[in-house]
CSV table of C-alpha atoms in Angstrom, one decimal:
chain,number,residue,atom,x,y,z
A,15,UNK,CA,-10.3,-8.2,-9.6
A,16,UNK,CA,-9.6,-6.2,-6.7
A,17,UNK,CA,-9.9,-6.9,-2.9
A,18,UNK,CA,-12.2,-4.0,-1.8
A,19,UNK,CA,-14.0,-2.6,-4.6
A,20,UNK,CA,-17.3,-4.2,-3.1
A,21,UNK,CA,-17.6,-1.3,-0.4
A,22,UNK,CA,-18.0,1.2,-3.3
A,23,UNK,CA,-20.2,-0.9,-5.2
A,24,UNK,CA,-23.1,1.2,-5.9
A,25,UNK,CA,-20.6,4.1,-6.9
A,26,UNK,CA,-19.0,1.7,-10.0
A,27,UNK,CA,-22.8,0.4,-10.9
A,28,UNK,CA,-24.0,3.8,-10.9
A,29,UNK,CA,-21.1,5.9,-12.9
A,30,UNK,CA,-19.5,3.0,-14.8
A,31,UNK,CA,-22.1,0.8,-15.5
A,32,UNK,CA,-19.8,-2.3,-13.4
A,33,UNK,CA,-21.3,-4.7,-12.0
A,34,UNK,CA,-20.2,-5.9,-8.4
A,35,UNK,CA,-19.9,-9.8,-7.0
A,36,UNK,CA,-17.7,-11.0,-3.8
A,37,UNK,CA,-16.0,-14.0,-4.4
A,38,UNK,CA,-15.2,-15.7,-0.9
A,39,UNK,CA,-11.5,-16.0,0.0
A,40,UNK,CA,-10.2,-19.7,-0.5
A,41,UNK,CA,-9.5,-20.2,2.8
A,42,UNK,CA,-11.5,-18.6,6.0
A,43,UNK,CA,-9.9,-15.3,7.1
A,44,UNK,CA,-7.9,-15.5,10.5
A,45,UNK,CA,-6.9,-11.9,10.6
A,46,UNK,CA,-8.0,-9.9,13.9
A,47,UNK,CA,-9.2,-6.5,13.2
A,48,UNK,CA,-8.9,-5.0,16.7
A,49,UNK,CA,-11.1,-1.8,17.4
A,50,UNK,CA,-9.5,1.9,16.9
A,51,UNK,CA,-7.4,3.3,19.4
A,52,UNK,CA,-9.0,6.8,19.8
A,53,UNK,CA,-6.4,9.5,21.5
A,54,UNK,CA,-6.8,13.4,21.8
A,55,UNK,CA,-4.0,15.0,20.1
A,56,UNK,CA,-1.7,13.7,17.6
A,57,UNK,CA,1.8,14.2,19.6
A,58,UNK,CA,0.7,11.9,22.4
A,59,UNK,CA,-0.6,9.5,19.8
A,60,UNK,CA,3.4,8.9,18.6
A,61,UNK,CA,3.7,8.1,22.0
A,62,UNK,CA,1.2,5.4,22.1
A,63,UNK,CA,1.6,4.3,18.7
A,64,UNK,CA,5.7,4.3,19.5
A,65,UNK,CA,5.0,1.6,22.8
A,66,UNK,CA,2.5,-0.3,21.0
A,67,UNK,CA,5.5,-1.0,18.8
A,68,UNK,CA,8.3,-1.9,21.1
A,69,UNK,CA,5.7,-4.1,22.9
A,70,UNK,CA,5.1,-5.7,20.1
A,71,UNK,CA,8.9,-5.8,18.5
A,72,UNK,CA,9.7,-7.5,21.7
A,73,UNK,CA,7.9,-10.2,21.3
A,74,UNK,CA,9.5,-10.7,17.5
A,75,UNK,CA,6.0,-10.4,15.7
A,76,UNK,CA,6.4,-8.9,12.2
A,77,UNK,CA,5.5,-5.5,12.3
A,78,UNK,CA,3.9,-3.3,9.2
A,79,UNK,CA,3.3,0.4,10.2
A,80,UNK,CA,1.2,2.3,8.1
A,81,UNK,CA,1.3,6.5,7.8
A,82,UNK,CA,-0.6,8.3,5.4
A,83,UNK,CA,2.8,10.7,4.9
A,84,UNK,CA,6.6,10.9,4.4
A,85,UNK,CA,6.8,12.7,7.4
A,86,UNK,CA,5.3,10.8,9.8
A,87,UNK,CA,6.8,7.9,8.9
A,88,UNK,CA,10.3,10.0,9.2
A,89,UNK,CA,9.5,11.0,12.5
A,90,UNK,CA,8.0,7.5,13.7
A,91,UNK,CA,11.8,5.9,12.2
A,92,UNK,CA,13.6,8.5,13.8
A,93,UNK,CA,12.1,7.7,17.1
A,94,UNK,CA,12.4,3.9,17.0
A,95,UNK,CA,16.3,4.6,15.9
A,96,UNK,CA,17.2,6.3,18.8
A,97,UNK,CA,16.2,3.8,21.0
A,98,UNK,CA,18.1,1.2,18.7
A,99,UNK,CA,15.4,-0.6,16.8
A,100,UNK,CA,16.2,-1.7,13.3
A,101,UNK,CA,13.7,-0.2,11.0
A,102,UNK,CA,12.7,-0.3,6.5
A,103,UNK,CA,11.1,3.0,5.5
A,104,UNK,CA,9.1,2.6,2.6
A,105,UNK,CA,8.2,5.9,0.8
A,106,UNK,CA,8.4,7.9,-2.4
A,107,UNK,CA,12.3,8.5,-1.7
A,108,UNK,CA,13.5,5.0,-1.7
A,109,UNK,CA,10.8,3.5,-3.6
A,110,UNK,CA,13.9,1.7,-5.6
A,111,UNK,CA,13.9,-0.5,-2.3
A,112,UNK,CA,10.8,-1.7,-2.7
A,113,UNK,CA,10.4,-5.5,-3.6
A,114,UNK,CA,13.9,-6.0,-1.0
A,115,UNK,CA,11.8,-4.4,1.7
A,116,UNK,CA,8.6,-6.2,1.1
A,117,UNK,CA,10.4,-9.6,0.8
A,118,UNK,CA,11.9,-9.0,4.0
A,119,UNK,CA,8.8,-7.1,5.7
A,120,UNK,CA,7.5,-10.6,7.5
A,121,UNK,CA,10.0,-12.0,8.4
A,122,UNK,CA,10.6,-12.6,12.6
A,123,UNK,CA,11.8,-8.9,14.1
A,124,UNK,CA,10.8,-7.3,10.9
A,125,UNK,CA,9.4,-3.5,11.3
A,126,UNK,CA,8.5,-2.0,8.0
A,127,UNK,CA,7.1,1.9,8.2
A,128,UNK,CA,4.9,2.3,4.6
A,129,UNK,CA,3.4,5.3,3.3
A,130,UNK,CA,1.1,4.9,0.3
A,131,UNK,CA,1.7,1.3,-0.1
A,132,UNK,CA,-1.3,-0.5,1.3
A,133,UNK,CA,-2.8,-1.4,-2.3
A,134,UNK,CA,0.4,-2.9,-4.0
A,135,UNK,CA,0.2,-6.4,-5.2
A,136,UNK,CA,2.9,-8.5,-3.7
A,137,UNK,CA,2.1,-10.3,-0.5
A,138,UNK,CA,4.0,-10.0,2.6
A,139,UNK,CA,5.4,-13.7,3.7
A,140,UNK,CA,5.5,-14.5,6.9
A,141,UNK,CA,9.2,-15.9,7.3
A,142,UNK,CA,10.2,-13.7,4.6
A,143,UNK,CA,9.9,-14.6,0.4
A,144,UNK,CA,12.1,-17.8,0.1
A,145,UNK,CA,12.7,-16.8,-3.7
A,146,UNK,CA,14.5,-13.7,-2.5
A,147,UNK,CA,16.2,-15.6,0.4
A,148,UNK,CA,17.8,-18.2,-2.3
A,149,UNK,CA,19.0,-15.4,-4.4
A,150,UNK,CA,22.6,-15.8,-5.9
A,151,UNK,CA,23.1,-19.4,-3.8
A,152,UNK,CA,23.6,-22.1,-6.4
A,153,UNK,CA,25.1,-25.1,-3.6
A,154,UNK,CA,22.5,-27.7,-3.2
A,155,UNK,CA,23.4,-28.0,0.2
A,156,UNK,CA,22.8,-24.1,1.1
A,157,UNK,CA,19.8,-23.8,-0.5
A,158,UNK,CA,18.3,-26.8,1.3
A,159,UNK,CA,20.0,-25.1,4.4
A,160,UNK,CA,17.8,-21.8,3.8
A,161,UNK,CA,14.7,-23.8,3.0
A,162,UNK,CA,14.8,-25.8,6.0
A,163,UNK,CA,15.9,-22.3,8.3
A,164,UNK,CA,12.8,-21.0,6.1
A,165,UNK,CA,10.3,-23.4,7.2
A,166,UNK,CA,11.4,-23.0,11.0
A,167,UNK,CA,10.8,-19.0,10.6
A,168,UNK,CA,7.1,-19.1,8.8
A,169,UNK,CA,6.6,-21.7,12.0
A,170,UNK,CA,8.0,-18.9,14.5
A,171,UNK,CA,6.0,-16.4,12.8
A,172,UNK,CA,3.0,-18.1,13.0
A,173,UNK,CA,2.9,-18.8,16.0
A,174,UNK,CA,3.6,-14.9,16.9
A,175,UNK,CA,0.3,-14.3,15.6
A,176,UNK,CA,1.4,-13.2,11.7
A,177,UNK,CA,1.9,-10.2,10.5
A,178,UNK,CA,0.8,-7.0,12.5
A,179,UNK,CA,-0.4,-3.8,11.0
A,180,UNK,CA,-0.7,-0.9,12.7
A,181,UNK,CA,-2.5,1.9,10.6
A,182,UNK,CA,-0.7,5.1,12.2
A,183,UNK,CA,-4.4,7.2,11.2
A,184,UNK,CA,-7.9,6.5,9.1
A,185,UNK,CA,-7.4,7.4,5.7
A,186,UNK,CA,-10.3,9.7,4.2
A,187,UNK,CA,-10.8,6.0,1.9
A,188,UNK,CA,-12.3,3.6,3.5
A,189,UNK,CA,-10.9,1.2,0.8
A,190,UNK,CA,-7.4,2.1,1.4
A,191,UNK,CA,-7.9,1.0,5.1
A,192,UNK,CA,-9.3,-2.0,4.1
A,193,UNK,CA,-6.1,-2.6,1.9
A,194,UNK,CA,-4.0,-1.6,4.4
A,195,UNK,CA,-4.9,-3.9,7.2
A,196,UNK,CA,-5.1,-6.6,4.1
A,197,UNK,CA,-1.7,-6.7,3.8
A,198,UNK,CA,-1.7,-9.1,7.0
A,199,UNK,CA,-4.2,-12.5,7.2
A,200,UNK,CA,-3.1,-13.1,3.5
A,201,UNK,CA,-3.8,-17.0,2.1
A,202,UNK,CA,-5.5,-18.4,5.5
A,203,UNK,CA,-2.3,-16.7,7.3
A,204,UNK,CA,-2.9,-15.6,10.5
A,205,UNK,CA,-2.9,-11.6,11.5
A,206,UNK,CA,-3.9,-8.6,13.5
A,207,UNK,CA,-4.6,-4.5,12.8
A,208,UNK,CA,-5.3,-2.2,15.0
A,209,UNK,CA,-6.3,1.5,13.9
A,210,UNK,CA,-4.7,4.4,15.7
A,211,UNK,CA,-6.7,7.7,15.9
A,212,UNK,CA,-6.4,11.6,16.9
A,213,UNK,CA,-8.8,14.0,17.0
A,214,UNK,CA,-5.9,16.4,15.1
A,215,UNK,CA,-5.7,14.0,12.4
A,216,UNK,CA,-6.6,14.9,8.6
A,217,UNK,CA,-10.0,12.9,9.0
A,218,UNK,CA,-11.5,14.9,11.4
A,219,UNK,CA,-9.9,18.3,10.5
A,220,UNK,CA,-11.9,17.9,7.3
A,221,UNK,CA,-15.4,15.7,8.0
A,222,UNK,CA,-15.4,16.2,11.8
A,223,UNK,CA,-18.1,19.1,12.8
A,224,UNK,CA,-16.8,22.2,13.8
């Protein structure tokens, strides 16, 4: 089973013999996939992409940033440091990191830069994974302490509009955008994505006509 295998269904009917079927989400989607931001050269897009962030940050909304390489997401954490906001990096050199990160990732003021992650399994909570938050604390008292604290985040959250992705480029896939901006709008949850696009980028350095 697999969230976006349908787009390539006539590929796994025709070389693997696999049938295809959609089974509809169990509750409607609420996720807002806004259209692509298209911009002309990839230096002014860090610009854009870096205010679309703050603006957002601001306002506390849980923030997933997707790059399709350890550098960018580097040089996008780099950026965001120097003007003192908090951010996870979550690539091939601290991968060890990774189910702390993603328990954390939507939580209120959260800003999580990925590279390569968009198809892992393990959801992003909005007001952060209350498993990991109750880690270690045995006192009745505490842990009903962090539930109730819990409850009152996913509420904030919510109300913030979920989790926001902001895919950094368009991946030559089409199913690993799909996965990508999936990681937010997860259960019923509410959610946004918004695509951000160069004309230096990879996709059209390759496909694009010369």
């Amino acid at each position: 089973m697999t969230g976006t295998a349908y787009e390539d269904k006539k590929e796994l009917e025709d070389i693997y013999g696999l049938p295809v079927c959609k089974i509809p989400t169990r509750l409607p989607i609420q996720r807002v996939d806004e259209k692509d931001v298209l911009i002309v050269n990839k230096n002014k897009k860090f610009d854009i992409v870096i205010d679309e962030i703050i603006e957002a940050h601001n306002t506390g909304q849980p923030i997933l940033v997707g790059t399709s390489s350890v550098n960018d997401s580097e040089i996008i954490a780099d950026i965001l440091k120097k003007k003192g906001i908090k951010t996870e990096v979550l690539n091939a050199k601290n991968h060890e990191r990774e189910s702390e990160i993603i328990a954390e990732a939507g939580r209120r003021g959260s800003l999580t830069i990925s590279t390569s992650m968009a198809g892992r399994g393990t959801d992003i909570i909005l007001g952060g994974n209350l498993n990991h938050l109750l880690d270690g604390i045995e006192e009745p008292e505490k842990i009903n302490d962090v539930k109730e604290k819990h409850i009152l985040e996913q509420k904030e959250v919510i109300e913030l509009g979920g989790l926001y992705v902001i895919g950094f480029e368009r991946n030559k896939s089409r199913r690993v955008d799909d996965q990508l901006k999936g990681r937010a709008g997860r259960q019923g949850d509410p959610g946004r994505s918004k695509f951000f696009v160069s004309l230096e980028d990879d996709l059209f350095q390759i496909f694009g006509n010369p």
